[in-house]
Short mmCIF file of C-alpha atoms in Angstrom, two decimals:
data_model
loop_
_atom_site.label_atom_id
_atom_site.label_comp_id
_atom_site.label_asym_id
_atom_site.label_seq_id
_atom_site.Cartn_x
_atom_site.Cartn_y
_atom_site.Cartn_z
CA UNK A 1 0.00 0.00 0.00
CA UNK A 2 1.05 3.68 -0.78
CA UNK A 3 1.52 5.48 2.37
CA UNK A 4 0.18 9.32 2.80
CA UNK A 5 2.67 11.54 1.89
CA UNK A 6 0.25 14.81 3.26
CA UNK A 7 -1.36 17.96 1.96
CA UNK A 8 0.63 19.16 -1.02
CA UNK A 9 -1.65 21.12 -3.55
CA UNK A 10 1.61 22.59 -5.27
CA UNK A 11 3.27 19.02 -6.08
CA UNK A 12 2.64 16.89 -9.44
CA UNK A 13 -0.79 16.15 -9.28
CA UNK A 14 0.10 12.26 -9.52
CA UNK A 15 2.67 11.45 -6.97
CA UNK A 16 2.03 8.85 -5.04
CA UNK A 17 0.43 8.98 -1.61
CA UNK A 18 -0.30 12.70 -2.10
CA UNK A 19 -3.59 14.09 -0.88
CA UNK A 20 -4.38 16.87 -3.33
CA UNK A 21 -7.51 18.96 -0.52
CA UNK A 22 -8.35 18.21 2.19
CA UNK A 23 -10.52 19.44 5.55
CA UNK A 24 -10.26 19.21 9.04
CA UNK A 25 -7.29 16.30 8.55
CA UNK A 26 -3.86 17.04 9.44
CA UNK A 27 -0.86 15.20 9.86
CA UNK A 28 0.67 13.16 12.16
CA UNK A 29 4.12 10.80 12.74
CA UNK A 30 2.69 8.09 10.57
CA UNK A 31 -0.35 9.82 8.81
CA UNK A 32 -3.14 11.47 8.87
CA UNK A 33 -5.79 12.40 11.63
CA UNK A 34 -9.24 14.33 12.16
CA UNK A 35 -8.39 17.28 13.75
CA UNK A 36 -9.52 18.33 17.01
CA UNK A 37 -12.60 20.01 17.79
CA UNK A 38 -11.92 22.79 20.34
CA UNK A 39 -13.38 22.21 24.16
CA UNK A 40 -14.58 25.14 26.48
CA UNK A 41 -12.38 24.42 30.19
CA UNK A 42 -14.43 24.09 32.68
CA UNK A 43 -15.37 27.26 34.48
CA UNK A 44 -13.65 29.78 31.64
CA UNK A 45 -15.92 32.69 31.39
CA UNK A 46 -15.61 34.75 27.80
CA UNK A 47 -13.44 37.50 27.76
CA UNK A 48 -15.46 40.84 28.00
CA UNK A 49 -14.12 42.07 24.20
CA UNK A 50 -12.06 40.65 20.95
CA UNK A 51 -8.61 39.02 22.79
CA UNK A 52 -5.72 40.65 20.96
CA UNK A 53 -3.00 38.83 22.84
CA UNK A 54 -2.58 36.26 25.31
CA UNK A 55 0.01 33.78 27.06
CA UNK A 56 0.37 31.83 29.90
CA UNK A 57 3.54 32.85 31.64
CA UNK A 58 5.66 31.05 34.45
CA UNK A 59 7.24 32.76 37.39
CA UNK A 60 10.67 31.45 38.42
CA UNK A 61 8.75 29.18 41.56
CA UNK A 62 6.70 27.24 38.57
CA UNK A 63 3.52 29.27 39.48
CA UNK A 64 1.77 30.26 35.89
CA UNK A 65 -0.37 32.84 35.17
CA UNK A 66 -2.82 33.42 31.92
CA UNK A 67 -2.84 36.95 30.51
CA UNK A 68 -5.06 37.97 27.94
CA UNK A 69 -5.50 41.50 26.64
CA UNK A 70 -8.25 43.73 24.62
CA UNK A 71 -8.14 46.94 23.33
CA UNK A 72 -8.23 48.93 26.38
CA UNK A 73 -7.82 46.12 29.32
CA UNK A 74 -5.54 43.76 30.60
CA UNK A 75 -6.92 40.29 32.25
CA UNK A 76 -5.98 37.24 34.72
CA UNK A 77 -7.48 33.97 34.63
CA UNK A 78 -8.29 33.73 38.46
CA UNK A 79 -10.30 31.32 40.27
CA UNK A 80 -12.93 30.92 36.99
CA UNK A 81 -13.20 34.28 36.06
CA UNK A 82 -11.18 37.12 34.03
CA UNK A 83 -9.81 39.30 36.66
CA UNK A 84 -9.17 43.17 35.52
CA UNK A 85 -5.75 43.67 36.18
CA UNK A 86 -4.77 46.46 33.85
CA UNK A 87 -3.82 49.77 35.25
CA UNK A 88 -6.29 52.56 36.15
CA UNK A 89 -6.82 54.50 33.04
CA UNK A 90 -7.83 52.23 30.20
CA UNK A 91 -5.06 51.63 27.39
CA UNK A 92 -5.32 53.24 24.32
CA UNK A 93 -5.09 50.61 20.95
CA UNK A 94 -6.94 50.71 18.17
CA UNK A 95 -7.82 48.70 15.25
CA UNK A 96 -3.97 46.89 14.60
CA UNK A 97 -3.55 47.09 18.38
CA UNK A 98 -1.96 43.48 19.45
CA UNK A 99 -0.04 42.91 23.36
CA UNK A 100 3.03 41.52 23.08
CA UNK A 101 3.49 39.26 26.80
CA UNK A 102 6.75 38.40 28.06
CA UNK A 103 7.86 37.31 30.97
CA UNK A 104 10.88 38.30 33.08
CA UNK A 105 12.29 36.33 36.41
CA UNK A 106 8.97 37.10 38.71
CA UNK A 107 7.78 39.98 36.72
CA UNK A 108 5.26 40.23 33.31
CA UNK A 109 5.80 42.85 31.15
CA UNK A 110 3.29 43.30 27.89
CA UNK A 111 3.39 46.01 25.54
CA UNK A 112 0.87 47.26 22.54
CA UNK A 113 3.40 50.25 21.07
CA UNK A 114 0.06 52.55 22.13
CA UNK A 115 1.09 52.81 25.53
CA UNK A 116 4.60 52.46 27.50
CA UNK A 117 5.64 48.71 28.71
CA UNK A 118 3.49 48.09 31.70
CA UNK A 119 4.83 45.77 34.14
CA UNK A 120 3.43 43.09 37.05
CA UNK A 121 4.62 40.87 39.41
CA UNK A 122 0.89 39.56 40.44
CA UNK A 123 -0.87 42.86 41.25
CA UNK A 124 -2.02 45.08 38.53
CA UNK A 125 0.09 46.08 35.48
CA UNK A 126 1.30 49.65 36.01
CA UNK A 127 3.74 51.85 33.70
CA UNK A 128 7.30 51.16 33.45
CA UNK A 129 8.16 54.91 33.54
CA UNK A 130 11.20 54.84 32.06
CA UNK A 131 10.83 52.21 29.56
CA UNK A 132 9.19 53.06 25.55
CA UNK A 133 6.45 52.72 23.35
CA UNK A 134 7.14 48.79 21.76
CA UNK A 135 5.62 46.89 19.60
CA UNK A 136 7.57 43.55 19.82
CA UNK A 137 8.73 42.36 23.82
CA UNK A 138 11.06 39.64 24.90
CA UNK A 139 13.17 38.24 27.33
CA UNK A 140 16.85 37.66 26.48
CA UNK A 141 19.70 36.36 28.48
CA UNK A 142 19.60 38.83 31.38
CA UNK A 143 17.69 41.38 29.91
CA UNK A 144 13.43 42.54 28.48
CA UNK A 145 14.60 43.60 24.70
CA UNK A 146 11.54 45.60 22.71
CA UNK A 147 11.61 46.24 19.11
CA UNK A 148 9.80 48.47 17.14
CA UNK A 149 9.52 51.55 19.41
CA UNK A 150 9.12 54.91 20.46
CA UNK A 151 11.07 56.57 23.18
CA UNK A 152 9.51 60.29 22.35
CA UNK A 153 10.37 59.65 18.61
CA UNK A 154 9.51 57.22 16.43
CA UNK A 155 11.55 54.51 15.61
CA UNK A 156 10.03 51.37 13.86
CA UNK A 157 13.78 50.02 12.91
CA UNK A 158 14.33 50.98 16.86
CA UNK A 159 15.94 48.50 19.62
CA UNK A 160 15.69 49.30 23.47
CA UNK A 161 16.82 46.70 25.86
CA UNK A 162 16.59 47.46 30.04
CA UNK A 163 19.33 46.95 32.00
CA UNK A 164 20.87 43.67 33.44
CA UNK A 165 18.70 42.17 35.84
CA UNK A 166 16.78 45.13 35.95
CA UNK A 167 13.66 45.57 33.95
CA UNK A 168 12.07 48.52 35.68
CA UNK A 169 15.32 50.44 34.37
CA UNK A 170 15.50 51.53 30.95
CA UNK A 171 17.33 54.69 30.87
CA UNK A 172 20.38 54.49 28.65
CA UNK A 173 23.57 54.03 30.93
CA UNK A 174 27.33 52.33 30.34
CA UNK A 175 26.97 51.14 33.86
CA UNK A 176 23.44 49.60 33.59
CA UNK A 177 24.01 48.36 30.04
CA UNK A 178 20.49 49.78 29.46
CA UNK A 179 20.75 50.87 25.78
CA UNK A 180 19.06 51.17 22.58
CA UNK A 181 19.53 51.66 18.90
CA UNK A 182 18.48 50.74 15.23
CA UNK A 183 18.75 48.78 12.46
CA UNK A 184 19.10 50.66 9.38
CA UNK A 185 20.77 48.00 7.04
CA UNK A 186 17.79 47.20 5.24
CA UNK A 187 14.37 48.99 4.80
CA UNK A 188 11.18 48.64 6.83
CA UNK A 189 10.53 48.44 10.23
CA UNK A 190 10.76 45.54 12.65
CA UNK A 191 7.72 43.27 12.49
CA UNK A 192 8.74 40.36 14.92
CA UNK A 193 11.34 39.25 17.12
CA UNK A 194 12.01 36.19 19.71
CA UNK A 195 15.22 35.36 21.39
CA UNK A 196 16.47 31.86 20.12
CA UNK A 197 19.00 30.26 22.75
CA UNK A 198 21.37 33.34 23.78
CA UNK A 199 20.65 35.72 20.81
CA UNK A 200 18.27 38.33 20.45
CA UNK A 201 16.40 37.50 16.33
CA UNK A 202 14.86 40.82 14.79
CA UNK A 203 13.01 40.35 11.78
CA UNK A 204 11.75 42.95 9.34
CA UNK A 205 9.47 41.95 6.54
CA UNK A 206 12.40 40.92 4.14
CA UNK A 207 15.34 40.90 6.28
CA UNK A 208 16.63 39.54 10.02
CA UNK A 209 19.50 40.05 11.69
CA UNK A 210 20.89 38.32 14.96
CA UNK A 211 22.09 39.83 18.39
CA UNK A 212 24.77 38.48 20.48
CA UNK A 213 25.38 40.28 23.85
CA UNK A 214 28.63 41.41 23.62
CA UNK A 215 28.79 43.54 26.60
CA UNK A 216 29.46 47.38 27.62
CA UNK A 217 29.79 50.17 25.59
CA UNK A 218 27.71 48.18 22.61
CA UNK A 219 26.00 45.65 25.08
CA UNK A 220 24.36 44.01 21.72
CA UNK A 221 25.90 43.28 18.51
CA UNK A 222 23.62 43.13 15.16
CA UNK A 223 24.45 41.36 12.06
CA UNK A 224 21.91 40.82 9.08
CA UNK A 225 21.40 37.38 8.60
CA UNK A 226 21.91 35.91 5.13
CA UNK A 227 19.31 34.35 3.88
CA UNK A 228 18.27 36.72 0.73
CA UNK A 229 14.75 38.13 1.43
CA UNK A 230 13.69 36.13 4.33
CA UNK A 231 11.81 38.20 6.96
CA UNK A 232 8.48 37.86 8.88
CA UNK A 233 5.40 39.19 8.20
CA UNK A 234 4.36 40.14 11.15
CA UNK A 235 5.12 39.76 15.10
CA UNK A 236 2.64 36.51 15.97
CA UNK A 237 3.40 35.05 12.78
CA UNK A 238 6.41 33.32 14.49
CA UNK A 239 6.47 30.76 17.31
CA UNK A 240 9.60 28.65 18.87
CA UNK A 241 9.91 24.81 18.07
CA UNK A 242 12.16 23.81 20.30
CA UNK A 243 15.95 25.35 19.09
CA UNK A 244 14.59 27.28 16.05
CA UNK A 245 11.99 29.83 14.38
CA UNK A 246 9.20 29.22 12.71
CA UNK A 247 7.66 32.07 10.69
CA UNK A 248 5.93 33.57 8.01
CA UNK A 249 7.57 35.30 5.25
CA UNK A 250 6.20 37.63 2.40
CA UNK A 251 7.42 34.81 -0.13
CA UNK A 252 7.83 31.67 1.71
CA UNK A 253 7.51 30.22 4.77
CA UNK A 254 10.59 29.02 7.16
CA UNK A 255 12.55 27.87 9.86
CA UNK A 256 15.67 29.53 11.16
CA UNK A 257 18.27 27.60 13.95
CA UNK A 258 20.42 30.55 14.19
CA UNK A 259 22.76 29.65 10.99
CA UNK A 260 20.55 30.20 7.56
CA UNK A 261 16.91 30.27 6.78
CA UNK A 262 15.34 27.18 5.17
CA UNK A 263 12.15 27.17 3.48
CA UNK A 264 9.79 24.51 4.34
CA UNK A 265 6.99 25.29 1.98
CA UNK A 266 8.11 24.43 -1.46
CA UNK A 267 7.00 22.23 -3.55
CA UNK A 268 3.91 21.63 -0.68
CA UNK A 269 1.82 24.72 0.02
CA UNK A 270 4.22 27.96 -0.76
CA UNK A 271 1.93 28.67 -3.82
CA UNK A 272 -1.27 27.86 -2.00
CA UNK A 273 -1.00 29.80 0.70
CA UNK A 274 0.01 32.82 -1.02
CA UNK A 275 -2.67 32.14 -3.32
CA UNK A 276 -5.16 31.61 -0.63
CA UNK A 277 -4.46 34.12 1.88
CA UNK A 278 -5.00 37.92 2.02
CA UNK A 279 -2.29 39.79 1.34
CA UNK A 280 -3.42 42.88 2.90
CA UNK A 281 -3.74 41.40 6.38
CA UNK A 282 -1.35 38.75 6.06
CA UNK A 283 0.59 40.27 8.84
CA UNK A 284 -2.28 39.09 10.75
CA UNK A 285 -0.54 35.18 10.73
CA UNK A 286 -0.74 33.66 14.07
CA UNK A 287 1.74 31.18 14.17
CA UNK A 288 1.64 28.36 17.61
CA UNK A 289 3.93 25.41 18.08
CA UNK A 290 1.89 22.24 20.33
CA UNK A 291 4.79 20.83 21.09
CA UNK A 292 3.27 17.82 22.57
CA UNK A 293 2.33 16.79 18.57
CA UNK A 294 5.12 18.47 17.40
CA UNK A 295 2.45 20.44 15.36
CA UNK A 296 2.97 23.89 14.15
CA UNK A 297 -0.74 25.63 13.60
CA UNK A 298 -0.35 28.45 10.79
CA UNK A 299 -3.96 30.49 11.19
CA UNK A 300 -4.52 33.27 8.49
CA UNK A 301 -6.88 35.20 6.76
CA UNK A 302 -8.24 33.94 3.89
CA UNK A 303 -8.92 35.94 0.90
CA UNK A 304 -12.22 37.48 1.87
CA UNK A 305 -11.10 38.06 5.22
CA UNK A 306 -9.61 40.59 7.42
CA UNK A 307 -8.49 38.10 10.42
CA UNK A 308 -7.23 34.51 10.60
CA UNK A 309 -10.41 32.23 9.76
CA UNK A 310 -7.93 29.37 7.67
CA UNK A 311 -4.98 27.32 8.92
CA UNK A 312 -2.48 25.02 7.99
CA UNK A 313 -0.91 22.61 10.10
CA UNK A 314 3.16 21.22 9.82
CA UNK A 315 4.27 18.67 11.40
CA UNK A 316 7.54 19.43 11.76
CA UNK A 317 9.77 15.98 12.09
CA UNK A 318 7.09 13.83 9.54
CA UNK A 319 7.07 17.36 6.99
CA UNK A 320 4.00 16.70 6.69
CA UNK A 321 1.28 19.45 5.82
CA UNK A 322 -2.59 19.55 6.85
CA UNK A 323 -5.35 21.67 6.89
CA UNK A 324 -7.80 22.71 9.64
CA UNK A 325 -9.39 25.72 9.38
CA UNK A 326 -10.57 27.87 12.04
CA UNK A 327 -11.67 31.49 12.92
CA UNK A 328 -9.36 32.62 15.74
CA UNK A 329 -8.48 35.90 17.43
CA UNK A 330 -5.76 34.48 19.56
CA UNK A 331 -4.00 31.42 19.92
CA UNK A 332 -1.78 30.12 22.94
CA UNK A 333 -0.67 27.36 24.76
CA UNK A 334 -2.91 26.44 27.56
CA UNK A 335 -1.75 24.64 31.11
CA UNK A 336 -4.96 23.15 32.26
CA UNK A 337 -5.32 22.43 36.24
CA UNK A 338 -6.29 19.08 35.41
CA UNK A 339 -9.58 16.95 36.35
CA UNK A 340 -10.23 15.14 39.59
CA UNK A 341 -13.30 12.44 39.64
CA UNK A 342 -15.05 15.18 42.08
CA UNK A 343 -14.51 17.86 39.53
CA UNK A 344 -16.16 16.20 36.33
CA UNK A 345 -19.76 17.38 37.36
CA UNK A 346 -17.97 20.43 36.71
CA UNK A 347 -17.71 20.04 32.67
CA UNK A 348 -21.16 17.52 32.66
CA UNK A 349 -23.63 16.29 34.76
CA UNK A 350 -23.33 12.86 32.66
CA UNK A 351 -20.88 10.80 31.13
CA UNK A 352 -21.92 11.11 27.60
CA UNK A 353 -21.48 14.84 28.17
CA UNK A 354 -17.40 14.16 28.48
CA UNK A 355 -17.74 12.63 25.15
CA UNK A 356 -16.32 16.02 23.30
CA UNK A 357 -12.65 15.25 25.15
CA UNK A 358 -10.71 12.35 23.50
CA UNK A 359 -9.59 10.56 26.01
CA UNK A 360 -5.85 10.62 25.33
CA UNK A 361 -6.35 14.45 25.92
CA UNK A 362 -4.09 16.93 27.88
CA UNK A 363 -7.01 18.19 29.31
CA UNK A 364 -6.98 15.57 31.78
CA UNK A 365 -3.81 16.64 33.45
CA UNK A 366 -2.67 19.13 36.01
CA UNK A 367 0.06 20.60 34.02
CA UNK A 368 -0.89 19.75 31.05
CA UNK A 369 0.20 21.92 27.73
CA UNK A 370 -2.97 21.72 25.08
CA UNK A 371 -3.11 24.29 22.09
CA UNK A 372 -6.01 27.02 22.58
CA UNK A 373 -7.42 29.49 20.95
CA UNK A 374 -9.59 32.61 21.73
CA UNK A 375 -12.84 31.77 19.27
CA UNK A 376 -14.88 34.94 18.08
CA UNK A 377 -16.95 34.77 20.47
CA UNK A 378 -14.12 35.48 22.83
CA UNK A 379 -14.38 32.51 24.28
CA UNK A 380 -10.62 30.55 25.62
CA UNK A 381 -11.02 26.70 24.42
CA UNK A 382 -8.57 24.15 24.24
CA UNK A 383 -7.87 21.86 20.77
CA UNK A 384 -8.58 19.06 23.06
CA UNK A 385 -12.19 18.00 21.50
CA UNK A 386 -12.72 14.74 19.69
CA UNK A 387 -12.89 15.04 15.97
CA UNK A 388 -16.02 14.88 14.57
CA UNK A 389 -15.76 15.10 10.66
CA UNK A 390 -12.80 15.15 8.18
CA UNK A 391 -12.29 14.61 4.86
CA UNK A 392 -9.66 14.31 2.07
CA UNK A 393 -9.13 14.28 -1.80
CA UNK A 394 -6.26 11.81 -3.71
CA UNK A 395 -3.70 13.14 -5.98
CA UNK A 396 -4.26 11.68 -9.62
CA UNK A 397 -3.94 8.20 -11.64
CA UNK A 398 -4.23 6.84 -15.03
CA UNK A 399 -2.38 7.26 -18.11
CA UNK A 400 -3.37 8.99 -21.06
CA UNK A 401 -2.85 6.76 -23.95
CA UNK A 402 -5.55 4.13 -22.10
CA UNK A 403 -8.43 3.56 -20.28
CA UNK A 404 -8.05 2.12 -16.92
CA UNK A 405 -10.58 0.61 -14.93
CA UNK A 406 -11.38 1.25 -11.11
CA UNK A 407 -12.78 -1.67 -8.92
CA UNK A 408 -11.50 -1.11 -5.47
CA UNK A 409 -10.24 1.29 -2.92
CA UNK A 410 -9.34 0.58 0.37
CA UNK A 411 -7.27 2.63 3.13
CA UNK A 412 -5.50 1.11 5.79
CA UNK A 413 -6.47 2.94 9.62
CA UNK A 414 -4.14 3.18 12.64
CA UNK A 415 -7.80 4.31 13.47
CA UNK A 416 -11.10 3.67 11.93
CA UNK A 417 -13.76 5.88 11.95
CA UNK A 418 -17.56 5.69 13.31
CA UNK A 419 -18.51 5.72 9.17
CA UNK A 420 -16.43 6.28 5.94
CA UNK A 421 -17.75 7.35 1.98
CA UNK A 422 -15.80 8.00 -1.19
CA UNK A 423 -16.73 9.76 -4.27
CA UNK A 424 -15.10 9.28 -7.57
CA UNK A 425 -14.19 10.97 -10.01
CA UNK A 426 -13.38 10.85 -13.62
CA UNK A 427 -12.00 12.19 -16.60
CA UNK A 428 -11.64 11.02 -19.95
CA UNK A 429 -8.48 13.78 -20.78
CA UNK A 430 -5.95 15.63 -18.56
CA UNK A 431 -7.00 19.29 -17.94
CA UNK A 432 -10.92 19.19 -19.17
CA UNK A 433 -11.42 19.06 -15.55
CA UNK A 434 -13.68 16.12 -13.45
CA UNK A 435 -17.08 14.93 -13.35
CA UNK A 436 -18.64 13.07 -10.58
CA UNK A 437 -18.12 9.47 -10.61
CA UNK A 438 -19.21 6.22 -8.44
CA UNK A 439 -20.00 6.65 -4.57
CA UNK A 440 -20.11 4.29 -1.89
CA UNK A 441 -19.68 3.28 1.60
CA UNK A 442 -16.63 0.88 3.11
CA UNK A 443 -17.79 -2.61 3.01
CA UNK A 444 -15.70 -4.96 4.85
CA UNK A 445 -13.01 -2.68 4.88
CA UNK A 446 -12.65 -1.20 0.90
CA UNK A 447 -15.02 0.89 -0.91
CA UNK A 448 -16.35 -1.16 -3.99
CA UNK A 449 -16.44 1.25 -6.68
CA UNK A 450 -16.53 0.55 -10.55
CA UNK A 451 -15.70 2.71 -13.38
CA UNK A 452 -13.68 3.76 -16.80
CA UNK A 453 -11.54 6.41 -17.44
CA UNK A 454 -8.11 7.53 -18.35
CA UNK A 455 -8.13 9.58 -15.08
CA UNK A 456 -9.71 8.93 -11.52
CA UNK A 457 -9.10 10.20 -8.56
CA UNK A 458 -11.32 10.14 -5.33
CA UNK A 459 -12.72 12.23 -1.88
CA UNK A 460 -13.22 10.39 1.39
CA UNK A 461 -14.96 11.46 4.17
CA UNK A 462 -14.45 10.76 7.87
CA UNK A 463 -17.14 10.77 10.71
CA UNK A 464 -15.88 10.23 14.17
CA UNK A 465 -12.01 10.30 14.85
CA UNK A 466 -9.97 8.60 12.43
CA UNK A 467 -5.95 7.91 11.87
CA UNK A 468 -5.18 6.94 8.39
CA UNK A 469 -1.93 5.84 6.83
CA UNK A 470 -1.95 4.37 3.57
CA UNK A 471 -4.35 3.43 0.68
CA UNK A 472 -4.52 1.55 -2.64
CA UNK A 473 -6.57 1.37 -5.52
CA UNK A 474 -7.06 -1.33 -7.87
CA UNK A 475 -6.70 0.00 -11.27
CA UNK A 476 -6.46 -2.12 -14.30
CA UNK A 477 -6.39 -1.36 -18.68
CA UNK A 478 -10.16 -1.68 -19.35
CA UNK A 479 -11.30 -4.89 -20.81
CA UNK A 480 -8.80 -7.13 -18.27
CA UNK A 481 -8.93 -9.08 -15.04
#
């Protein structure tokens, strides 16, 4: 049998094992799965407006905290309800407004370039006074670094970082090694940024350069980063895997381990996505690693739309691609406090109300890492629900100098679903585009299907969870056994 080689709209239309559209399936070590269905946590309340930022952070005794931000408040997770923990006077973004969350030793530090870096250690966020404007905030080595700022003038190709150990100081100083500057080699501003091991990565839209503390006078030393155009389109459209970078470009998309750029989109879904996604809010991309499926969830806008409602899905030792689209406004990775035998009244008053958790979830554990998302209802939920439908399309096969006959289909499951169908199609010469074939249900595990044509190719769909990992046809010249 063939085994599934993933989504890959942009390969040769007949290579073997590829899976040509698909929905709600993405990839896994050996295959393909239904994708999960996301869960409400038990005793989450909605979030009072759109989220335009969140994290859960972790303070240096292994206490976490969940932050999530809206246009003119800043919120806890507390006890089963958003806490308002934002300073007095509301904050002041607008329409682009996004918080960028770090955190710091025992403190949390978020900024939205709209308003100065505001700062916590458990009570509310108040003003760093001496620290900027930024639009991009993370912790480096010994130091908070912000990109993307204003200090009283703007500077978008601007770098402030605060001073060692210190991140309530931010007023230049030799003896601090609180400092700032900018990065002028190339145009634009700075769109993202994310320390990877000791160095400080700052990406502009077609450029990046790397920072190595170096210490006083220059504290931080810049160098572009070759790699031709390679940049980031925007500050969440990047997310850590574990030693490298994954992020969005504005002609590819790749993964950086601190020597050169690599793109891991050709030849798969480079050309789709660009094709499929807007290009005026592009820099919208939320990027999120779930590291416990070594998964990395690409959500974007799709052409008619203004915020991430698609998403593609690496996996990124297989290289395999999916697709599970979803309409977001945030995405994170949430530590659940785990379920107790007491506590399950909590989510249902009956068993067949757990059903929506798979089983195998990390929603069942104190401690547990699960991706979430912030739905547009403003609602946290976790991408711990059991699948519930999935589908996908084969690549291509026949030959077009004969007929061939198709008899049989069958896939082989690490995981069968509650119910399978197929639809065929057919087509008598390459490019005059396919009409609608045989149908069928499996029967004793293969779906009997019979037709003629030079070309076939076929659509499955999935109820119910499902793990697939190879298939075969049996194709034959017409007119033979």
């Amino acid at each position: 049998m063939i085994p599934l080689t993933g989504f890959a709209p942009d390969a040769d239309v007949t290579t073997p094992g590829l899976i040509s559209g698909c929905s709600n399936l993405i990839p896994y070590r050996n295959g393909m799965e239904g994708a999960p269905e996301p869960a409400t946590p038990a005793s989450t309340p909605a979030l009072a407006a759109a989220c335009i930022g969140a994290a859960v952070v972790t303070k240096l005794d292994d206490t976490r905290r969940i932050i999530a931000g809206t246009t003119t408040k800043l919120y806890e997770l507390s006890a089963g309800s958003w806490t308002d923990i934002g300073r007095v006077a509301a904050y002041n973004g607008g329409i682009d407004t996004r918080w960028s969350i770090t955190q710091f030793g025992d403190a949390t530090l978020c900024a939205n370039r709209a308003d100065v870096i505001q700062r916590s250690t458990g009570a509310s966020f108040a003003d760093v006074a001496t620290a900027p404007k930024a639009e991009i905030l993370f912790s480096v080595g010994a130091f908070v670094m912000a990109l993307n700022t204003n200090d009283g003038s703007e500077k978008p190709d601007g770098w402030h970082c605060c001073a060692a150990f210190d991140d309530t100081s931010w007023t230049p100083s030799i003896a601090t090694q609180a400092t700032s500057g900018r990065l002028v080699a190339t145009a634009g501003k700075l769109t993202a940024g994310m320390r990877l091991g000791e160095y400080a990565i700052a990406y502009k839209m077609k450029s990046m350069y790397l920072g190595q503390y170096v210490g006083a006078p220059t504290v931080w030393n810049w160098i572009q980063v070759p790699g031709g155009e390679a940049g980031c389109v925007g500050k969440e459209a990047i997310c850590d895997i574990g030693g490298a970078h994954f992020f969005v470009g504005d002609d590819n998309i790749w993964i950086y381990d601190g020597t050169r750029p690599v793109p891991v989109a050709d030849g798969f879904v480079r050309q789709f996505f660009f094709d499929n996604s807007n290009p005026s809010y592009r820099y919208k991309t939320i990027c999120v690693f779930d590291r416990q499926k070594n998964l990395v969830w690409v959500f974007y806008p799709s052409l008619d739309a203004t915020s991430p409602n698609s998403a593609l899905v690496y996996h990124v030792t297989a290289r395999k691609w999916g697709v599970a689209n979803r309409s977001i406004e945030a995405a994170l990775n949430y530590i659940s406090g785990g379920v107790t035998i007491d506590g399950l009244s909590s989510i249902s008053p009956t068993i067949d109300g757990l059903s929506s958790y798979s089983f195998d979830s990390q929603f069942w554990l104190a401690g547990g890492k699960s991706l979430s998302i912030f739905n547009t209802s403003h609602q946290l939920q976790a991408m711990t629900g059991t699948s519930t439908a999935s589908s996908m399309t084969t690549g291509e096969v026949g030959d077009d100098d004969a007929v061939m006959a198709l008899n049989k289909i069958r896939l082989r499951y690490a995981r069968a679903p509650q119910s399978a169908s197929v639809q065929t199609f057919v087509q008598m010469n390459s490019g005059v585009g396919f009409t609608a074939g045989d149908s069928g249900s499996v029967l004793d595990g293969k779906f009997d299907v019979r037709q003629s044509a030079r070309w076939h190719k076929a659509t499955f769909t999935f109820t119910g969870p499902v793990r697939v990992t190879h298939m075969d046809a049996d194709i034959t010249p017409a007119g033979r056994r």
